[in-house]
Short mmCIF file of C-alpha atoms in Angstrom, two decimals:
data_model
loop_
_atom_site.label_atom_id
_atom_site.label_comp_id
_atom_site.label_asym_id
_atom_site.label_seq_id
_atom_site.Cartn_x
_atom_site.Cartn_y
_atom_site.Cartn_z
CA MET Z 1 96.59 82.90 106.38
CA THR Z 2 93.84 81.13 108.33
CA SER Z 3 91.24 82.81 110.26
CA ALA Z 4 90.35 80.00 112.83
CA GLN Z 5 93.13 80.91 115.47
CA PRO Z 6 91.94 84.04 117.40
CA LEU Z 7 94.49 86.59 118.18
CA ARG Z 8 96.49 86.23 121.42
CA LYS Z 9 98.86 88.67 122.98
CA LEU Z 10 102.30 86.88 123.34
CA THR Z 11 104.42 87.12 126.60
CA PRO Z 12 107.96 85.88 126.09
CA PRO Z 13 108.53 82.91 128.42
CA ALA Z 14 110.20 84.13 132.11
CA GLN Z 15 114.24 83.62 131.13
CA PRO Z 16 116.95 83.31 134.17
CA ARG Z 17 118.65 86.51 134.38
CA ASN Z 18 122.11 84.62 134.27
CA THR Z 19 124.11 85.72 131.38
CA TYR Z 20 126.35 82.55 131.69
CA ASP Z 21 123.28 80.78 130.62
CA LYS Z 22 124.61 78.34 127.62
CA LEU Z 23 123.34 79.61 124.20
CA PRO Z 24 120.33 78.40 122.40
CA PHE Z 25 120.49 75.03 120.92
CA MET Z 26 120.90 76.40 117.21
CA LEU Z 27 122.95 79.16 118.15
CA ARG Z 28 125.76 77.03 119.22
CA THR Z 29 125.26 74.78 116.69
CA VAL Z 30 125.89 77.41 113.74
CA ARG Z 31 128.60 78.93 116.04
CA ALA Z 32 130.49 75.66 115.94
CA ALA Z 33 129.75 74.62 112.03
CA PRO Z 34 128.63 78.22 110.38
CA ASP Z 35 128.01 75.74 107.62
CA THR Z 36 125.01 74.47 109.12
CA LEU Z 37 123.11 78.05 108.43
CA GLN Z 38 123.04 77.07 105.00
CA ARG Z 39 120.94 74.17 105.62
CA LEU Z 40 118.10 75.94 107.46
CA LYS Z 41 114.63 76.90 106.77
CA ASP Z 42 113.49 80.36 106.51
CA ASP Z 43 111.71 80.70 109.94
CA GLN Z 44 115.14 78.94 111.55
CA VAL Z 45 117.18 81.80 110.12
CA ILE Z 46 114.59 84.26 111.76
CA ASP Z 47 114.56 82.56 115.02
CA LEU Z 48 118.51 82.44 114.92
CA ILE Z 49 118.70 86.21 114.41
CA ARG Z 50 116.23 87.02 117.53
CA ASP Z 51 118.15 84.17 119.62
CA ALA Z 52 121.27 86.35 118.79
CA ASP Z 53 120.13 89.52 119.61
CA ALA Z 54 118.56 88.98 122.62
CA GLU Z 55 122.18 87.00 123.73
CA ILE Z 56 123.62 90.25 122.82
CA ALA Z 57 121.32 91.93 125.02
CA LYS Z 58 121.97 90.04 128.08
CA LEU Z 59 125.96 90.69 127.33
CA GLN Z 60 125.69 94.22 126.95
CA ALA Z 61 123.79 94.32 130.26
CA LEU Z 62 126.98 92.35 131.73
CA GLN Z 63 129.11 95.15 130.30
CA LEU Z 64 127.12 98.30 131.36
CA ARG Z 65 127.10 96.89 135.29
CA ALA Z 66 130.77 96.34 134.59
CA ILE Z 67 130.95 100.02 133.48
CA SER Z 68 129.02 101.63 136.46
CA ASN Z 69 130.81 99.35 138.80
CA LEU Z 70 134.20 101.24 137.43
CA SER Z 71 132.55 104.60 137.49
CA VAL Z 72 132.00 104.04 140.93
CA ARG Z 73 135.44 102.78 142.13
CA ARG Z 74 136.44 106.03 139.98
CA ARG Z 75 134.00 108.19 142.33
CA ARG Z 76 132.02 109.27 138.95
CA ALA Z 77 135.01 111.04 137.86
CA PRO Z 78 135.03 111.72 134.24
CA SER Z 79 138.45 110.03 133.70
CA ALA Z 80 136.03 106.52 133.88
CA ALA Z 81 134.85 107.53 130.39
CA SER Z 82 138.23 107.74 129.40
CA GLU Z 83 139.24 104.64 130.50
CA VAL Z 84 135.92 103.09 128.49
CA ALA Z 85 136.71 104.65 125.46
CA LEU Z 86 140.44 103.57 125.30
CA ALA Z 87 139.11 100.05 126.28
CA LEU Z 88 136.25 99.90 123.57
CA SER Z 89 138.30 102.06 121.14
CA ILE Z 90 135.59 104.51 120.68
CA THR Z 91 135.45 108.40 121.33
CA GLU Z 92 135.07 109.70 124.54
CA ASN Z 93 132.21 111.42 123.51
CA ARG Z 94 130.41 108.07 123.05
CA ALA Z 95 131.82 106.52 126.01
CA GLY Z 96 130.60 109.49 128.52
CA THR Z 97 127.09 108.44 126.67
CA ILE Z 98 127.29 104.78 127.67
CA VAL Z 99 128.51 105.75 131.25
CA SER Z 100 125.56 107.90 131.96
CA ALA Z 101 123.30 105.12 130.27
CA ALA Z 102 124.70 102.41 132.71
CA ASN Z 103 124.08 104.66 135.63
CA ALA Z 104 121.06 105.53 135.14
CA LEU Z 105 119.89 101.80 134.06
CA ILE Z 106 121.29 100.64 137.63
CA GLY Z 107 120.29 103.79 139.78
CA ARG Z 108 117.07 104.92 137.96
CA LEU Z 109 115.76 102.30 135.72
CA PRO Z 110 116.31 98.71 137.10
CA ARG Z 111 113.40 97.38 135.55
CA MET Z 112 114.48 98.46 132.19
CA LEU Z 113 118.33 96.61 133.47
CA ASN Z 114 116.54 93.48 133.91
CA LEU Z 115 114.68 93.63 130.78
CA MET Z 116 118.14 93.43 128.84
CA ASP Z 117 119.09 90.57 131.38
CA ASP Z 118 116.11 88.91 129.87
CA GLY Z 119 116.98 89.57 126.48
CA ARG Z 120 114.19 91.83 125.63
CA LEU Z 121 115.63 95.31 125.60
CA ASP Z 122 118.90 96.25 123.93
CA LEU Z 123 121.51 98.86 124.81
CA TYR Z 124 120.20 100.71 121.68
CA ARG Z 125 116.53 101.07 122.67
CA ALA Z 126 117.72 101.32 126.33
CA MET Z 127 119.50 104.44 125.76
CA LYS Z 128 116.50 105.88 124.04
CA ILE Z 129 114.58 105.63 127.56
CA THR Z 130 117.76 107.00 129.53
CA ASP Z 131 117.71 110.06 127.25
CA ALA Z 132 114.01 110.53 127.60
CA THR Z 133 114.11 110.12 131.54
CA ALA Z 134 117.39 112.13 131.88
CA TRP Z 135 115.66 115.25 133.11
CA LEU Z 136 113.66 113.62 135.75
CA SER Z 137 113.69 113.45 139.26
CA GLU Z 138 115.10 109.82 140.62
CA GLU Z 139 111.30 109.17 142.14
CA HIS Z 140 109.92 110.34 138.93
CA ALA Z 141 112.15 107.78 137.09
CA ARG Z 142 111.12 104.90 139.33
CA VAL Z 143 107.58 105.77 138.49
CA VAL Z 144 108.49 105.82 134.69
CA ASP Z 145 110.62 102.34 134.98
CA ALA Z 146 107.54 100.36 136.21
CA MET Z 147 105.12 102.23 133.74
CA LEU Z 148 107.59 101.05 130.73
CA GLU Z 149 108.07 97.59 131.94
CA ASP Z 150 105.22 96.10 130.11
CA ARG Z 151 105.19 98.19 127.24
CA VAL Z 152 108.78 98.31 125.66
CA PRO Z 153 109.51 94.52 125.14
CA GLY Z 154 109.16 94.05 121.50
CA ARG Z 155 108.69 97.64 120.24
CA ASN Z 156 111.20 99.03 118.05
CA ALA Z 157 113.26 102.21 118.89
CA THR Z 158 111.19 104.83 117.58
CA GLN Z 159 108.47 103.45 119.63
CA VAL Z 160 110.24 102.88 122.78
CA ARG Z 161 111.57 106.68 122.95
CA ARG Z 162 107.81 108.13 122.48
CA ALA Z 163 106.44 105.37 124.85
CA ALA Z 164 109.54 106.69 127.62
CA ALA Z 165 108.84 110.56 126.48
CA TYR Z 166 105.18 110.28 126.87
CA ALA Z 167 105.10 108.32 130.72
CA ALA Z 168 108.11 111.11 131.60
CA ALA Z 169 105.91 113.86 130.61
CA LYS Z 170 102.71 112.39 132.05
CA VAL Z 171 104.43 111.94 135.43
CA ASP Z 172 106.01 115.34 135.27
CA PRO Z 173 104.04 117.59 133.13
CA GLU Z 174 105.18 120.96 134.69
CA GLY Z 175 108.68 119.69 133.97
CA ALA Z 176 108.01 118.82 130.88
CA ALA Z 177 106.68 122.15 129.69
CA GLN Z 178 109.97 123.66 131.10
CA ARG Z 179 111.83 121.54 129.28
CA THR Z 180 110.37 122.57 125.89
CA GLU Z 181 110.36 126.36 126.65
CA ARG Z 182 114.15 126.14 127.48
CA SER Z 183 115.11 124.29 124.52
CA LEU Z 184 112.49 126.69 121.97
CA VAL Z 185 114.94 129.39 123.93
CA GLU Z 186 117.94 127.31 121.98
CA ARG Z 187 116.69 127.63 118.73
CA ARG Z 188 119.48 128.71 116.15
CA LEU Z 189 120.21 128.28 112.60
CA THR Z 190 123.73 126.39 111.95
CA LEU Z 191 125.79 126.23 108.74
CA HIS Z 192 128.40 123.40 108.32
CA HIS Z 193 131.13 123.69 105.62
CA GLN Z 194 132.36 120.37 104.40
CA ASP Z 195 135.67 119.62 103.04
CA THR Z 196 134.07 118.16 100.18
CA GLY Z 197 132.81 121.53 98.68
CA VAL Z 198 129.46 121.17 99.90
CA THR Z 199 127.60 122.43 103.26
CA SER Z 200 124.54 121.44 105.46
CA LEU Z 201 122.41 123.42 106.52
CA SER Z 202 120.17 122.76 109.70
CA VAL Z 203 117.16 124.78 111.82
CA ASN Z 204 117.47 123.51 115.47
CA ASN Z 205 114.87 123.77 117.96
CA THR Z 206 112.28 124.90 116.35
CA PRO Z 207 108.41 124.33 117.46
CA THR Z 208 107.18 120.97 116.29
CA GLU Z 209 104.01 121.81 114.05
CA LYS Z 210 106.05 124.36 112.50
CA ALA Z 211 109.15 122.15 111.71
CA THR Z 212 105.85 119.11 110.70
CA ALA Z 213 104.23 121.38 108.45
CA ALA Z 214 107.07 122.79 106.58
CA TYR Z 215 108.47 119.24 105.51
CA ALA Z 216 105.27 118.28 104.55
CA ARG Z 217 105.09 121.03 102.51
CA ILE Z 218 108.58 120.49 101.07
CA ASP Z 219 108.01 116.79 100.98
CA ARG Z 220 104.98 117.54 98.61
CA ALA Z 221 106.29 119.95 96.21
CA ALA Z 222 109.21 117.34 95.68
CA ARG Z 223 106.81 114.75 95.04
CA ALA Z 224 104.87 116.68 92.53
CA LEU Z 225 108.11 117.23 90.61
CA LYS Z 226 109.30 113.48 90.71
CA THR Z 227 108.13 112.72 87.02
CA PRO Z 228 109.15 109.73 85.40
CA ASP Z 229 111.90 112.04 83.52
CA GLU Z 230 113.03 113.72 86.67
CA PRO Z 231 116.31 112.05 87.29
CA ARG Z 232 116.92 113.41 90.77
CA THR Z 233 115.95 110.94 93.83
CA LEU Z 234 113.27 112.31 96.52
CA ASP Z 235 115.86 113.28 98.70
CA GLN Z 236 117.77 115.61 96.37
CA LEU Z 237 114.64 117.24 95.35
CA ARG Z 238 113.56 117.61 99.04
CA ALA Z 239 116.82 119.21 99.46
CA ASP Z 240 116.50 121.43 96.25
CA VAL Z 241 112.98 122.81 97.05
CA ALA Z 242 113.67 123.70 100.50
CA MET Z 243 116.71 125.53 99.15
CA ASP Z 244 114.44 127.27 96.59
CA LEU Z 245 112.11 128.32 99.22
CA LEU Z 246 114.39 130.01 101.34
CA LEU Z 247 116.24 131.90 98.45
CA SER Z 248 113.05 133.09 96.37
CA GLY Z 249 110.09 131.83 98.27
CA THR Z 250 109.11 128.81 95.37
CA GLY Z 251 109.93 125.80 95.18
CA GLY Z 252 106.19 124.28 94.82
CA PRO Z 253 102.42 124.86 95.15
CA ARG Z 254 101.75 127.64 97.97
CA GLU Z 255 99.01 125.17 99.66
CA ARG Z 256 98.22 124.75 103.00
CA SER Z 257 100.21 122.29 105.22
CA GLU Z 258 98.56 120.05 107.77
CA VAL Z 259 99.81 118.38 110.99
CA PHE Z 260 97.57 115.94 113.25
CA LEU Z 261 97.36 117.12 116.83
CA HIS Z 262 95.85 114.34 118.92
CA ILE Z 263 94.57 115.69 122.21
CA ASP Z 264 91.64 114.71 124.73
CA LEU Z 265 89.14 117.34 125.74
CA GLY Z 266 90.00 117.69 129.23
CA THR Z 267 93.93 118.46 128.21
CA TYR Z 268 91.87 120.79 125.81
CA LEU Z 269 90.26 122.37 128.66
CA GLY Z 270 93.25 122.79 131.01
CA LEU Z 271 91.38 120.16 133.49
CA ASN Z 272 94.66 118.19 133.17
CA ASP Z 273 98.36 118.00 131.68
CA PHE Z 274 98.15 114.61 129.79
CA PRO Z 275 100.73 114.68 127.05
CA ALA Z 276 99.01 115.06 123.67
CA ALA Z 277 100.79 113.33 120.25
CA LEU Z 278 101.64 114.96 117.02
CA ALA Z 279 101.50 112.28 114.64
CA GLY Z 280 104.84 111.18 112.87
CA ARG Z 281 106.76 112.86 116.10
CA GLY Z 282 105.21 111.19 118.83
CA PRO Z 283 104.34 113.26 122.69
CA VAL Z 284 104.11 117.00 123.25
CA ALA Z 285 103.73 118.48 126.74
CA ALA Z 286 99.93 119.40 127.19
CA SER Z 287 101.06 123.21 127.31
CA VAL Z 288 102.78 122.84 123.80
CA ALA Z 289 99.68 121.14 122.88
CA ARG Z 290 97.41 124.18 124.28
CA ARG Z 291 99.79 126.71 122.38
CA ILE Z 292 99.43 124.91 119.15
CA ILE Z 293 95.73 124.52 118.96
CA SER Z 294 95.44 128.68 120.21
CA GLY Z 295 97.19 129.42 116.91
CA SER Z 296 95.31 131.64 114.40
CA ASP Z 297 95.47 129.28 111.57
CA THR Z 298 94.32 126.30 113.56
CA THR Z 299 91.04 124.16 112.86
CA LEU Z 300 89.80 121.68 115.21
CA ARG Z 301 87.94 118.82 114.74
CA ARG Z 302 85.83 116.79 116.68
CA VAL Z 303 86.71 113.19 116.90
CA LEU Z 304 84.45 110.66 119.20
CA THR Z 305 86.01 108.00 120.67
CA ASP Z 306 85.63 104.61 121.74
CA PRO Z 307 85.65 105.00 126.01
CA ARG Z 308 87.23 101.60 126.68
CA SER Z 309 89.97 101.62 123.99
CA GLY Z 310 90.18 105.18 123.09
CA GLN Z 311 90.02 104.70 118.99
CA ALA Z 312 88.45 106.73 117.14
CA LEU Z 313 84.90 106.44 115.79
CA GLU Z 314 83.38 109.21 114.23
CA LEU Z 315 85.10 112.60 112.85
CA SER Z 316 82.98 115.45 112.47
CA PRO Z 317 82.46 116.86 108.95
CA THR Z 318 82.87 120.52 109.80
CA ARG Z 319 85.45 121.51 107.39
CA TYR Z 320 85.53 118.98 104.43
CA PRO Z 321 83.14 116.38 103.46
CA LEU Z 322 84.08 112.42 104.30
CA ASP Z 323 84.19 111.73 100.36
CA PRO Z 324 85.44 109.78 98.86
CA ALA Z 325 85.65 106.69 100.96
CA HIS Z 326 85.94 108.98 104.41
CA GLU Z 327 89.52 109.11 103.68
CA GLU Z 328 90.49 111.78 105.91
CA PHE Z 329 88.51 110.28 108.90
CA ILE Z 330 90.99 106.74 108.00
CA ARG Z 331 93.76 109.10 108.20
CA VAL Z 332 93.04 110.83 111.53
CA ARG Z 333 91.91 107.46 112.64
CA ASP Z 334 95.23 105.06 111.95
CA ARG Z 335 97.43 108.33 112.54
CA GLU Z 336 100.42 106.83 111.11
CA CYS Z 337 101.15 103.94 108.50
CA ARG Z 338 99.64 100.86 110.18
CA GLN Z 339 102.57 98.62 109.23
CA PRO Z 340 104.05 97.47 112.25
CA GLY Z 341 106.97 99.92 113.52
CA CYS Z 342 106.27 102.53 110.79
CA THR Z 343 105.81 105.92 112.31
CA ARG Z 344 105.40 107.97 108.54
CA PRO Z 345 102.30 110.45 108.90
CA ALA Z 346 99.15 109.26 107.99
CA GLN Z 347 98.96 112.49 105.84
CA ASN Z 348 101.75 111.55 103.74
CA CYS Z 349 100.11 108.05 103.34
CA GLU Z 350 97.68 106.49 100.78
CA VAL Z 351 94.51 104.63 102.04
CA GLU Z 352 94.36 101.36 100.47
CA ALA Z 353 92.03 98.79 100.66
CA THR Z 354 92.96 95.31 103.01
CA ARG Z 355 91.48 92.11 102.96
CA ALA Z 356 89.07 91.83 105.83
CA ARG Z 357 89.06 88.80 108.23
CA GLY Z 358 85.49 87.24 108.40
CA GLU Z 359 83.61 84.26 107.82
CA ALA Z 360 81.78 85.07 104.63
CA LYS Z 361 84.26 85.37 101.75
CA GLU Z 362 82.92 87.77 100.16
CA ALA Z 363 83.27 90.33 103.23
CA ALA Z 364 84.25 93.62 102.26
CA ASP Z 365 87.79 95.10 102.31
CA GLN Z 366 88.92 97.51 104.96
CA PRO Z 367 90.07 100.64 103.63
CA VAL Z 368 93.55 101.44 105.94
CA THR Z 369 96.56 103.99 105.29
CA TYR Z 370 100.02 102.98 104.18
CA CYS Z 371 103.33 105.10 102.87
CA SER Z 372 104.47 104.32 99.44
CA ARG Z 373 107.05 101.64 100.90
CA HIS Z 374 104.72 99.37 102.65
CA ARG Z 375 102.12 99.96 100.11
CA ARG Z 376 104.60 98.45 97.69
CA LEU Z 377 105.20 95.73 100.23
CA LYS Z 378 101.94 94.58 100.99
CA ASN Z 379 101.79 93.48 97.31
CA GLU Z 380 104.94 91.84 97.07
CA ALA Z 381 104.99 87.98 96.92
CA GLY Z 382 105.02 86.01 100.32
CA TRP Z 383 103.52 88.84 101.98
CA ASP Z 384 100.15 88.73 103.57
CA TYR Z 385 97.90 91.89 105.03
CA GLU Z 386 94.43 91.28 106.82
CA VAL Z 387 92.01 93.55 109.17
CA THR Z 388 90.17 92.08 111.69
CA PRO Z 389 86.66 93.27 112.64
CA ASP Z 390 88.14 95.07 115.67
CA GLY Z 391 90.91 97.00 113.57
CA ILE Z 392 93.86 94.87 114.04
CA VAL Z 393 96.14 94.97 111.12
CA ASN Z 394 97.93 91.15 111.02
CA VAL Z 395 100.94 91.36 108.28
CA ALA Z 396 102.43 87.79 107.90
CA THR Z 397 106.46 87.29 106.49
CA PRO Z 398 107.29 84.99 104.20
CA THR Z 399 108.60 82.82 106.82
CA GLY Z 400 104.65 82.59 108.50
CA ARG Z 401 105.72 84.70 111.26
CA VAL Z 402 102.51 86.97 111.86
CA HIS Z 403 103.30 90.65 113.33
CA SER Z 404 100.24 92.73 114.29
CA THR Z 405 99.25 96.23 115.30
CA THR Z 406 96.46 97.27 117.32
CA PRO Z 407 94.52 100.95 116.16
CA PRO Z 408 96.18 103.26 117.61
CA SER Z 409 94.40 105.07 120.46
CA LEU Z 410 93.77 108.94 121.09
CA ASP Z 411 94.95 108.10 124.72
CA GLY Z 412 98.27 108.42 124.71
CA GLY Z 413 98.74 105.79 127.53
CA ARG Z 414 97.18 103.36 125.05
CA ALA Z 415 99.40 103.98 122.11
CA ARG Z 416 98.99 101.41 119.50
CA THR Z 417 101.26 97.91 120.25
CA ASN Z 418 102.88 95.49 118.12
CA ARG Z 419 102.45 92.05 118.57
CA ASN Z 420 103.96 88.96 116.90
CA ARG Z 421 103.20 85.35 116.93
CA LYS Z 422 103.84 82.46 114.87
CA LYS Z 423 101.01 80.80 112.60
CA SER Z 424 100.81 77.85 110.11
CA ARG Z 425 99.98 79.66 106.68
CA LYS Z 426 98.10 77.96 103.87
#
């Protein structure tokens, strides 16, 4: 990977919002002669996958317009979902969800529907937005629609959901807090017996910080048990540890569990109600964040940030020393695995040196957090990783396409972004 070319923000070219446009040349070629696929280069196959996805999104937008039109003809009656279910051979529950999404996109989120028309947002990700904004008034939904127009293209479903949830909580913080409180009232333990002699046990609507800390404890205990002679998978070990903890109170070492909550000083002091962010989960309402940090076992750490970018610059060493290699600061700074699109919390990741971009060949490698899966990927042939002086992580795939992530900002409105571009490889 060369360092001569500067990073640039890619803006996909504007496409006519016309679902009847001809398919891209390569799609038409492969559709007419499927054997052509075998003669394509790797980067052409990737382009084909992306082009096909864009065309699917355009057709989904057309289908949603038709579904909403049918709903209007039926005077929004529930029977419209029944007709859609029969037409598409899906359940009425699924059909009802799609009808609701279609009506929301056309009536409340027209910019998101336009992104679908352009092939830049598919139905799955669009429904993450309709779900996250369903509780908003129409006026607030329109504001969120405008806020997200430039933020959701190029992001995966988890990032889209987080962006939508943050925007919704920011435009209506009081409503977000009330929604959280209503959900907590509905917390429950459920038991579902299956026909195969096994049972599912789940805790629903529990406080996010407690569930995150509980999972972190279970995960650590499971990983400690995963020795070379242990035949159980990590998923099986986590399930077994959780049951042992519930039945006997044992299942692993009784160590402290941590969650990383990122909140600005103004929100902490009650001067504003900007949403906070819980690493690995995403936005939480300001009132929920203040409740979390008021707990008796909560430890606060001061993080100094760059006022322009919101990126972490310094962590106060009030609880732990910053050795070895200030790994704790790296985890607080990165918040999550730095692989584009990965949302695994940094406290469950390892810090690994990554080649630094610089003119000098002896430029020191930079520490970055990666989850176990992406640490392995980083060392596979054909994959290339580097860190720029401003903290951007570039990941080059075997086809030469470069995906980049900016360092996460402690300002949720400037969350880390993903970019991709095509660049020649050496």
